GROMACS .gro file of N, CA, C and O in nm:
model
  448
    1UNK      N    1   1.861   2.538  -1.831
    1UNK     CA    2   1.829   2.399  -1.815
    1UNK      C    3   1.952   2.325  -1.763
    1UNK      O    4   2.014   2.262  -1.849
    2UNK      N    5   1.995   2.321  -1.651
    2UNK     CA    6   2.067   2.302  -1.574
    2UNK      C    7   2.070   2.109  -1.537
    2UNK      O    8   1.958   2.062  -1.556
    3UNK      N    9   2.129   2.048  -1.511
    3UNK     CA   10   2.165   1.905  -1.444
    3UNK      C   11   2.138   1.947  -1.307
    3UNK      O   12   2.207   2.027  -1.244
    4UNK      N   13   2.015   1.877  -1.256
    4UNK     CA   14   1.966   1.858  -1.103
    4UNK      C   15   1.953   1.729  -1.016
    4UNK      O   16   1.949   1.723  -0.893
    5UNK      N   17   1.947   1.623  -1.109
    5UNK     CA   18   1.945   1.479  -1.016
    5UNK      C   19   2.057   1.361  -1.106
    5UNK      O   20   2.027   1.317  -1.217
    6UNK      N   21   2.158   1.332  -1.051
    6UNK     CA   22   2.225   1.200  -1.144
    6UNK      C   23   2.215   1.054  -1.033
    6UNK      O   24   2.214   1.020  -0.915
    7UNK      N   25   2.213   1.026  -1.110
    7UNK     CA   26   2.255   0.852  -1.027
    7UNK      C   27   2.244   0.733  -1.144
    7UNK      O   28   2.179   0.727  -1.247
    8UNK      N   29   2.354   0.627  -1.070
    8UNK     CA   30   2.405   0.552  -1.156
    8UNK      C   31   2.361   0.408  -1.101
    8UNK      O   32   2.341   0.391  -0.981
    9UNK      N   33   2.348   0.320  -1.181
    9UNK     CA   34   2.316   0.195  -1.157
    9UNK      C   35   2.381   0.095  -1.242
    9UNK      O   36   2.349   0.061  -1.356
   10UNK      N   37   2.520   0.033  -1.136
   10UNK     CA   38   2.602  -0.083  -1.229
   10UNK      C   39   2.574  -0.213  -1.175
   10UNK      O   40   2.519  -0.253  -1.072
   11UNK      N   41   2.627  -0.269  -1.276
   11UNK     CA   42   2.620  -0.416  -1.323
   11UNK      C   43   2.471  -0.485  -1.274
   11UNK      O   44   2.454  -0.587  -1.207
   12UNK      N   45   2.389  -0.410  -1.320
   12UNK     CA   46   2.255  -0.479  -1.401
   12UNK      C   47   2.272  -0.577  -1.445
   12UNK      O   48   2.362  -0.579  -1.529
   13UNK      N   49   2.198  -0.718  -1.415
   13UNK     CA   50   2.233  -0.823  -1.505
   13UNK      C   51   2.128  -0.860  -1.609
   13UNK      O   52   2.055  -0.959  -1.620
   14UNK      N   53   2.143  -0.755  -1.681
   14UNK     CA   54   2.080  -0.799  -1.792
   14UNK      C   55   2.109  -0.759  -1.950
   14UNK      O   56   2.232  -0.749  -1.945
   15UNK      N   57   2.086  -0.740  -2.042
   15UNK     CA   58   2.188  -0.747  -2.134
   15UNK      C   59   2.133  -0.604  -2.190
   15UNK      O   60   2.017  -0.570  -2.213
   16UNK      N   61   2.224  -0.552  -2.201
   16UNK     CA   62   2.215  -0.337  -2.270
   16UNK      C   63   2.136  -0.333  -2.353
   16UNK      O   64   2.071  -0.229  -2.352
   17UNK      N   65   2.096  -0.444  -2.475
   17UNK     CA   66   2.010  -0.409  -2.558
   17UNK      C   67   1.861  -0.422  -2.512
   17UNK      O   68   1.764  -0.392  -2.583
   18UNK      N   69   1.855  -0.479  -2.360
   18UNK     CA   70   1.688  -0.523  -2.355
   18UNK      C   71   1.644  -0.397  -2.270
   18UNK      O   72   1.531  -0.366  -2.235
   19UNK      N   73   1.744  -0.344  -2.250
   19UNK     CA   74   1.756  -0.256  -2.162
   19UNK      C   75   1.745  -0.112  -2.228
   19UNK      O   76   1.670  -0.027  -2.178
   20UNK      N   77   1.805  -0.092  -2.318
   20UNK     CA   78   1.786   0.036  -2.415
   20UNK      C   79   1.641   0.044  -2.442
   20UNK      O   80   1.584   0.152  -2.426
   21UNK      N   81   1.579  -0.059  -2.480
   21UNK     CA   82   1.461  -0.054  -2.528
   21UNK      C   83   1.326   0.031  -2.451
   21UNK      O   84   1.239   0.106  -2.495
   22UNK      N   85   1.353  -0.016  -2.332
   22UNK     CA   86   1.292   0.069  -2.203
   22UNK      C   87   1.386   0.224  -2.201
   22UNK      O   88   1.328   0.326  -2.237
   23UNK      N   89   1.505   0.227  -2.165
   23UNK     CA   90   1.541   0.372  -2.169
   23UNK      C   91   1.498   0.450  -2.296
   23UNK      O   92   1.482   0.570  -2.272
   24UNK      N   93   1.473   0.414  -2.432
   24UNK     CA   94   1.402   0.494  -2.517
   24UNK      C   95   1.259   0.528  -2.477
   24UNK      O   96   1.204   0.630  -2.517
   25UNK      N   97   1.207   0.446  -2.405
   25UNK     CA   98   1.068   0.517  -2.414
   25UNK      C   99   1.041   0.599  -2.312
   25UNK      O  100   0.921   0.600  -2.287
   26UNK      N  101   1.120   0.684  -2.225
   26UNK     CA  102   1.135   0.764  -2.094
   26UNK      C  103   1.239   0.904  -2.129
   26UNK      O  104   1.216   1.023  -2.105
   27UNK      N  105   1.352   0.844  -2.189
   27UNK     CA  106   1.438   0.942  -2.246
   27UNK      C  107   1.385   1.093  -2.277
   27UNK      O  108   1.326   1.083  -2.385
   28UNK      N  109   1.378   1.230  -2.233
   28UNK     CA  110   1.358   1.340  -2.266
   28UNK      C  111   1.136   1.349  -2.204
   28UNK      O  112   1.075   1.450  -2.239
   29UNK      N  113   1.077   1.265  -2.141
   29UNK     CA  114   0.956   1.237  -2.081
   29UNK      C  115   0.957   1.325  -1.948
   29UNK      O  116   1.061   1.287  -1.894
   30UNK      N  117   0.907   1.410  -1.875
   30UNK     CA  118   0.865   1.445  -1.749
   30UNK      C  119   0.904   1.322  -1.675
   30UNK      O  120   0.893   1.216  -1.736
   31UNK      N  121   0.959   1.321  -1.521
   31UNK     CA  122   0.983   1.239  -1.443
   31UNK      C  123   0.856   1.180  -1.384
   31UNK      O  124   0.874   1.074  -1.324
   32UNK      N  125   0.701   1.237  -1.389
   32UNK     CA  126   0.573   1.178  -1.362
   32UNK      C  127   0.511   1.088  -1.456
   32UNK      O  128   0.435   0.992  -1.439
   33UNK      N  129   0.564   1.143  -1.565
   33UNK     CA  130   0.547   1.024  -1.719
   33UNK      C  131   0.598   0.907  -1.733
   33UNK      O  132   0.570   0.807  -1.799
   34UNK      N  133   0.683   0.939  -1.654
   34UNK     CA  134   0.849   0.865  -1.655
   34UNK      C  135   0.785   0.725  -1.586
   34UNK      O  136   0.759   0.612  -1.627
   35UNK      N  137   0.775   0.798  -1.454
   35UNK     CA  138   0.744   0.667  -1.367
   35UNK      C  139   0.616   0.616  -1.396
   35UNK      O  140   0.615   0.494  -1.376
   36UNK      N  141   0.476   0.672  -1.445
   36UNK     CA  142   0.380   0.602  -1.500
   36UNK      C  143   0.385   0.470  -1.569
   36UNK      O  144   0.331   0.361  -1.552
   37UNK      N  145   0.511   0.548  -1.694
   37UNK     CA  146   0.505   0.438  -1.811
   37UNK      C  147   0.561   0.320  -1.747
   37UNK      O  148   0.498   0.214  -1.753
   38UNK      N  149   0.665   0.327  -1.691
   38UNK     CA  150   0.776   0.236  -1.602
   38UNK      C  151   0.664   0.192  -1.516
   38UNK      O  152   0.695   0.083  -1.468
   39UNK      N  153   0.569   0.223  -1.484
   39UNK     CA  154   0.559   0.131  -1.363
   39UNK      C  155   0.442   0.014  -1.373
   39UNK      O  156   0.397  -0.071  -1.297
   40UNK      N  157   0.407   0.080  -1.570
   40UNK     CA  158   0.290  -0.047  -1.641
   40UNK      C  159   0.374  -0.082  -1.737
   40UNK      O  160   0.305  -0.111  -1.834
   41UNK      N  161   0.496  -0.095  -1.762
   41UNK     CA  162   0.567  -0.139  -1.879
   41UNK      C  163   0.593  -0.281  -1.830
   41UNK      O  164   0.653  -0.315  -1.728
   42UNK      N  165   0.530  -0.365  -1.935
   42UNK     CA  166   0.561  -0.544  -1.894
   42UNK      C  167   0.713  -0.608  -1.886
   42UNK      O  168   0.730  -0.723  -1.844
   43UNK      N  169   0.840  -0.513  -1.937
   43UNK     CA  170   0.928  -0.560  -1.953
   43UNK      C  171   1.007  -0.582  -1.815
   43UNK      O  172   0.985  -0.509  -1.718
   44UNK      N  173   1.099  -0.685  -1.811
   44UNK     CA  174   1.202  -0.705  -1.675
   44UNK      C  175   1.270  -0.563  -1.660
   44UNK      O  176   1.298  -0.513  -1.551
   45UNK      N  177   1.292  -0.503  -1.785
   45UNK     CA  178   1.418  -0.381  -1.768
   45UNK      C  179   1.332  -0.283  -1.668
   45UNK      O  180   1.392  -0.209  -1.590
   46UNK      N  181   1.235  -0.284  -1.671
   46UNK     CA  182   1.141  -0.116  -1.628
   46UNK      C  183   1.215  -0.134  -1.474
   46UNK      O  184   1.254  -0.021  -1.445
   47UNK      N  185   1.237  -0.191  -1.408
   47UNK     CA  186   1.187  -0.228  -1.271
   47UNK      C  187   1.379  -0.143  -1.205
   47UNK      O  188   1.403  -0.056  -1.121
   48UNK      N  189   1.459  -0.215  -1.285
   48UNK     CA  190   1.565  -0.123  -1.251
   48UNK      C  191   1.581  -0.014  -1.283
   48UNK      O  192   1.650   0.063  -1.216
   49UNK      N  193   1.521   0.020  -1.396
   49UNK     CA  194   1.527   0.201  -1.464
   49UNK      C  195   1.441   0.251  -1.335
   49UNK      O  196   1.490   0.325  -1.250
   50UNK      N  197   1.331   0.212  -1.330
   50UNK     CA  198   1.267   0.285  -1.238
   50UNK      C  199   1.319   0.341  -1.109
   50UNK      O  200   1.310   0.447  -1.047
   51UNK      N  201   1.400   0.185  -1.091
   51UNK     CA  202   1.440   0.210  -0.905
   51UNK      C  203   1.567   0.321  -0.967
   51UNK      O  204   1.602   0.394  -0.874
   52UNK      N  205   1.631   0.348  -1.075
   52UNK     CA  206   1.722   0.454  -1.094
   52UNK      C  207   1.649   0.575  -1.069
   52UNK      O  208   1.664   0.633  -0.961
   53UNK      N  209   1.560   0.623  -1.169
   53UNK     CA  210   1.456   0.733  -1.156
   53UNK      C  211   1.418   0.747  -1.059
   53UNK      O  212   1.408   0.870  -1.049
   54UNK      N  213   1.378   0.692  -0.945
   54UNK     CA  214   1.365   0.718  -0.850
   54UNK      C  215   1.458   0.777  -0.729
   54UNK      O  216   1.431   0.865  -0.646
   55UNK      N  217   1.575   0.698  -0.748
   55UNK     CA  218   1.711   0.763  -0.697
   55UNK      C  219   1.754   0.914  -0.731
   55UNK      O  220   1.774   1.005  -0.651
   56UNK      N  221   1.763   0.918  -0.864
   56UNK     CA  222   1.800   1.072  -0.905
   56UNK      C  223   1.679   1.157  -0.866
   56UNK      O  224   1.697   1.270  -0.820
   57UNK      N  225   1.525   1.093  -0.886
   57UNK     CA  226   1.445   1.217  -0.826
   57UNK      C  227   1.454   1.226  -0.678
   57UNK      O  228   1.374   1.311  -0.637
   58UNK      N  229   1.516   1.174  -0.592
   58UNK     CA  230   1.563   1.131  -0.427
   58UNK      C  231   1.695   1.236  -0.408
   58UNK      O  232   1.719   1.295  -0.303
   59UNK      N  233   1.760   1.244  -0.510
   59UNK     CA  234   1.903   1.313  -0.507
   59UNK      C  235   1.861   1.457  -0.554
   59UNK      O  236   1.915   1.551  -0.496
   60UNK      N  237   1.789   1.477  -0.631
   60UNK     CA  238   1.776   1.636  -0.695
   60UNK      C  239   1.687   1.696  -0.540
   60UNK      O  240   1.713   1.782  -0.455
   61UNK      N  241   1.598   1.622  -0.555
   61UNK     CA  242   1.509   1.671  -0.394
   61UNK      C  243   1.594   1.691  -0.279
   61UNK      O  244   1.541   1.783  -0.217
   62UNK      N  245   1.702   1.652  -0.216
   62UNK     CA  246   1.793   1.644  -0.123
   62UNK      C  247   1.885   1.735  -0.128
   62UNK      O  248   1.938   1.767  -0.021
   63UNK      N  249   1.940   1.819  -0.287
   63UNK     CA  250   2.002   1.904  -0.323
   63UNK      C  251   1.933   1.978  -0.276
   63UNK      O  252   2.003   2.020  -0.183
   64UNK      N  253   1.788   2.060  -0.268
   64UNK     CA  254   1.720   2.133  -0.304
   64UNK      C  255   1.731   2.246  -0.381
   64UNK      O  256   1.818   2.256  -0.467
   65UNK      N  257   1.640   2.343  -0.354
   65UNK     CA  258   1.651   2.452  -0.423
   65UNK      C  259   1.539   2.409  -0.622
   65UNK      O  260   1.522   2.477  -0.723
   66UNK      N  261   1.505   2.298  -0.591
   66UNK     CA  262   1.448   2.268  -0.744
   66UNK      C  263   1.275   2.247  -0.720
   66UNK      O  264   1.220   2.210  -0.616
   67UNK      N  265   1.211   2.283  -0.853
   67UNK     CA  266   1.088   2.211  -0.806
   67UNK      C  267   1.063   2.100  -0.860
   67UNK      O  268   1.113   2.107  -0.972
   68UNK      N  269   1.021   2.016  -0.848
   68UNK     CA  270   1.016   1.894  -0.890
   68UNK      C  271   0.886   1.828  -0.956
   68UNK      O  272   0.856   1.712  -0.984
   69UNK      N  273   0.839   1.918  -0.965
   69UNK     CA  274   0.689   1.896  -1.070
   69UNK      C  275   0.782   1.942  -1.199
   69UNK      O  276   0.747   1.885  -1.302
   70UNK      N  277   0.893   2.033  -1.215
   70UNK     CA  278   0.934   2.019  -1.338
   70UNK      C  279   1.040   1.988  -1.405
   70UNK      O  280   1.089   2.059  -1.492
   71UNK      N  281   1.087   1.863  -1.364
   71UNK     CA  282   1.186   1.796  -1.415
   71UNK      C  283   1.138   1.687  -1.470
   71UNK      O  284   1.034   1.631  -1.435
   72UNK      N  285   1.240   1.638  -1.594
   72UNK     CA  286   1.260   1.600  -1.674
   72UNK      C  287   1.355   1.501  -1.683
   72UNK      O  288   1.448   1.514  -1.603
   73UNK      N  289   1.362   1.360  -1.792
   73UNK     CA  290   1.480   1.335  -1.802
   73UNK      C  291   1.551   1.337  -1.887
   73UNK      O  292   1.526   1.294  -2.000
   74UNK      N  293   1.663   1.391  -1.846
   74UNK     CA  294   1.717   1.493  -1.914
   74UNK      C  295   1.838   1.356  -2.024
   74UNK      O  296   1.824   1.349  -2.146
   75UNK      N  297   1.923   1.282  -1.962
   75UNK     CA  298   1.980   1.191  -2.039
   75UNK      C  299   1.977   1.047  -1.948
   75UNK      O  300   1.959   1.027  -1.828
   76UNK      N  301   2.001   0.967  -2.048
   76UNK     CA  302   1.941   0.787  -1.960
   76UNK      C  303   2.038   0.731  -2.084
   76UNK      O  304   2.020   0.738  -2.206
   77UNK      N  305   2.133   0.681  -2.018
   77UNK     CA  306   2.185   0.586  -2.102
   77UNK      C  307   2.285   0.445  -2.012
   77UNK      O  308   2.335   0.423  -1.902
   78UNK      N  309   2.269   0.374  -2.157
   78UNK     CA  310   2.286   0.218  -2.129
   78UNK      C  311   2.468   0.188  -2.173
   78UNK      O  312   2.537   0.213  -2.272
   79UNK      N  313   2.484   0.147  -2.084
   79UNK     CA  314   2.636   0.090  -2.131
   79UNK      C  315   2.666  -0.027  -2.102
   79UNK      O  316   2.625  -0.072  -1.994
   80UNK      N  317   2.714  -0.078  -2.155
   80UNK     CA  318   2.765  -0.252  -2.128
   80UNK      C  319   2.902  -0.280  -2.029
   80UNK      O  320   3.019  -0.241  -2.036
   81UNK      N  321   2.821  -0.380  -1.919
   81UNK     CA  322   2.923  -0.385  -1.840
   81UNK      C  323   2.990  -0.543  -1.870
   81UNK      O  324   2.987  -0.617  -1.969
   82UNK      N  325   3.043  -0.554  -1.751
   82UNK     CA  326   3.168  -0.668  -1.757
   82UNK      C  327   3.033  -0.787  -1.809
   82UNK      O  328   2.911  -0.783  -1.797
   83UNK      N  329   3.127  -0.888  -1.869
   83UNK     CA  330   3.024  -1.015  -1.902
   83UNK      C  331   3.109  -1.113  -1.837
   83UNK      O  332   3.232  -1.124  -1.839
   84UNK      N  333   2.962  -1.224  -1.741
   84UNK     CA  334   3.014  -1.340  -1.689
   84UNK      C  335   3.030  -1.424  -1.828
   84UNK      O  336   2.959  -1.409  -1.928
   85UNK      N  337   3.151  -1.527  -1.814
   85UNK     CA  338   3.184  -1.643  -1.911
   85UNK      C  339   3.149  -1.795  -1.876
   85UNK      O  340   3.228  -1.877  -1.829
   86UNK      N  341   3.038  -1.811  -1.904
   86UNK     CA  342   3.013  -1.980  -1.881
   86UNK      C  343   3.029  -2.048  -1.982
   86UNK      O  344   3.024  -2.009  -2.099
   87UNK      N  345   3.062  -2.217  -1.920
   87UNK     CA  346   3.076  -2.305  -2.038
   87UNK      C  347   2.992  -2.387  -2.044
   87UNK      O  348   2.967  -2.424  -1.930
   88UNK      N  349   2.905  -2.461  -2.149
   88UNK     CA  350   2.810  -2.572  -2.125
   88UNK      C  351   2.842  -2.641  -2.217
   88UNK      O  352   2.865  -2.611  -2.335
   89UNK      N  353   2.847  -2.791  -2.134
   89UNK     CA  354   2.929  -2.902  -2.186
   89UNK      C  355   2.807  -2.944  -2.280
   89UNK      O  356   2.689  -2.921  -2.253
   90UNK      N  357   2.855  -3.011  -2.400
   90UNK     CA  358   2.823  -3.109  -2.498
   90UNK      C  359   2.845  -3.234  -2.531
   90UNK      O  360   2.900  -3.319  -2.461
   91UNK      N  361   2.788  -3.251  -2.671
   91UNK     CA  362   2.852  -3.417  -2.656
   91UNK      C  363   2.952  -3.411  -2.724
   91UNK      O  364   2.998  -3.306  -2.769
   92UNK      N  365   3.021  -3.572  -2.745
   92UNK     CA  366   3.160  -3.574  -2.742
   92UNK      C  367   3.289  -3.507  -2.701
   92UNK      O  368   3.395  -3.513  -2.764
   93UNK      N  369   3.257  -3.407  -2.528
   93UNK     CA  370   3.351  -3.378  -2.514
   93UNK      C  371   3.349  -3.227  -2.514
   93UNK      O  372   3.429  -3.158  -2.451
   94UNK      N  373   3.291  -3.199  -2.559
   94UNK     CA  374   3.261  -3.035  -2.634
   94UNK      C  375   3.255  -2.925  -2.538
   94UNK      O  376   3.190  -2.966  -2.441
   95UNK      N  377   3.295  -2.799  -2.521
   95UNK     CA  378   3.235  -2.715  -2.453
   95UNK      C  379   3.169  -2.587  -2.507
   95UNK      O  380   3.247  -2.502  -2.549
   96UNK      N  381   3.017  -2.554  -2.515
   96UNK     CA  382   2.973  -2.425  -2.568
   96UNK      C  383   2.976  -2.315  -2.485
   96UNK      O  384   2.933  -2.341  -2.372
   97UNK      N  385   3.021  -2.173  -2.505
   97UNK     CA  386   3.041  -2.088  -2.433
   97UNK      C  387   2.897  -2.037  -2.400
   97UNK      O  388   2.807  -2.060  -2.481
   98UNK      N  389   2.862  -1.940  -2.234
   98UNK     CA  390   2.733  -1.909  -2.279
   98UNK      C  391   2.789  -1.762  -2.215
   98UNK      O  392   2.871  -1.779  -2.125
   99UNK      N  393   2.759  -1.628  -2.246
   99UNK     CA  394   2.826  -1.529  -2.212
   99UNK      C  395   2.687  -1.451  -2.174
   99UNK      O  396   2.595  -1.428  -2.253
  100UNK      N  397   2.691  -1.408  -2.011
  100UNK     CA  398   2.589  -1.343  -1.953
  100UNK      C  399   2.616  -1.167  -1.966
  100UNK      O  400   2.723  -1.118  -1.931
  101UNK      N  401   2.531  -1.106  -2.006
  101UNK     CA  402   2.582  -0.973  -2.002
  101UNK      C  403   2.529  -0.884  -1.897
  101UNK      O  404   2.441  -0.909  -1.814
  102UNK      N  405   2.593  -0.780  -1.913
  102UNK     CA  406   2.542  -0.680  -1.744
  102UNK      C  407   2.542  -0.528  -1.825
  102UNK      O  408   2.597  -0.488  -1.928
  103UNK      N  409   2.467  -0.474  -1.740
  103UNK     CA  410   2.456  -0.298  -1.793
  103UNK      C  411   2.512  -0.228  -1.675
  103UNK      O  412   2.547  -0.264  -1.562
  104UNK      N  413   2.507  -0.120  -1.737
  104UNK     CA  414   2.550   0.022  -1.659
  104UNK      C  415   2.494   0.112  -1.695
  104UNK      O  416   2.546   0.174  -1.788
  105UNK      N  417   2.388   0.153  -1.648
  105UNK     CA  418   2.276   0.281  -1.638
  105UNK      C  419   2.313   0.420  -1.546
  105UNK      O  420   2.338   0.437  -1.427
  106UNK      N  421   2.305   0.495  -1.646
  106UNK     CA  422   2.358   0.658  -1.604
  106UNK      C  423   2.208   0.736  -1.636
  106UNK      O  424   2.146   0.712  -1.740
  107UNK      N  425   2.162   0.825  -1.540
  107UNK     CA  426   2.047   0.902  -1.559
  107UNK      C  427   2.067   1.049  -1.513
  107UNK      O  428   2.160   1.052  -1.433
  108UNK      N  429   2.021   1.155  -1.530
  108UNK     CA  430   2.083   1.296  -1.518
  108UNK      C  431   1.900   1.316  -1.535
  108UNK      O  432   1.821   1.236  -1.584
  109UNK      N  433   1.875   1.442  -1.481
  109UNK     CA  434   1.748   1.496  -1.449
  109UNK      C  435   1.796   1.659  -1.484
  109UNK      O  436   1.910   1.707  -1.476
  110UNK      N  437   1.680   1.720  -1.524
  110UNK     CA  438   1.742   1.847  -1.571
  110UNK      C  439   1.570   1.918  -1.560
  110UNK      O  440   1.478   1.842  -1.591
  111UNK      N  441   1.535   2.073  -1.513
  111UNK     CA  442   1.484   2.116  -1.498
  111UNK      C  443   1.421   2.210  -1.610
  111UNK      O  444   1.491   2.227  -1.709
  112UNK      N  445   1.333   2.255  -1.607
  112UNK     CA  446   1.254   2.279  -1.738
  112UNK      C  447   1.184   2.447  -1.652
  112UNK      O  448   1.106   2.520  -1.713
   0.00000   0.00000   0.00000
């Protein structure tokens, strides 16, 4: 069970935890499952996981030598990238911070 497709997707702007939530439900799924669920899942996150999954199954196919009815994904994970720092003014003077977060999505495909 070998590593056949990787690709990476940084600074996602959206925040790692809304984002995990979707990579759990694909994590260790067939890459045909994969993209099913992703492609009726109501959440904002599906739409970049997907366009990842799609990349690594684009990259393992281009390697060749694999079949691709049987891959898998093999690991999908979320990491937190750089965060923008905004300020939003208040009253008397005040400033509240508002801190935007970004991901970093790593996906690996592995053959079965």
């Amino acid at each position: 069970m070998a590593t056949t497709g990787k690709a990476t997707f940084s600074h996602v702007r959206m925040a790692p935890t809304k984002v995990r939530v979707v990579a759990n439900l694909v994590r260790g799924k067939r890459v045909e499952t994969a993209m099913e669920l992703l492609q009726f899942c109501t959440r904002r996150a599906a739409g970049p996981v997907l366009k990842l999954l799609k990349s690594a199954l684009a990259n393992a196919d281009q390697r060749g030598g694999v079949d691709v009815d049987r891959l898998y994904v093999r690991t999908l994970t979320v990491n937190e990238g750089p965060r923008l720092k905004r300020s939003r003014p208040r009253s008397r003077g005040m400033a509240h911070p508002i801190v935007k977060a970004s991901s970093h999505l790593q996906i690996e495909l592995g053959e079965r």
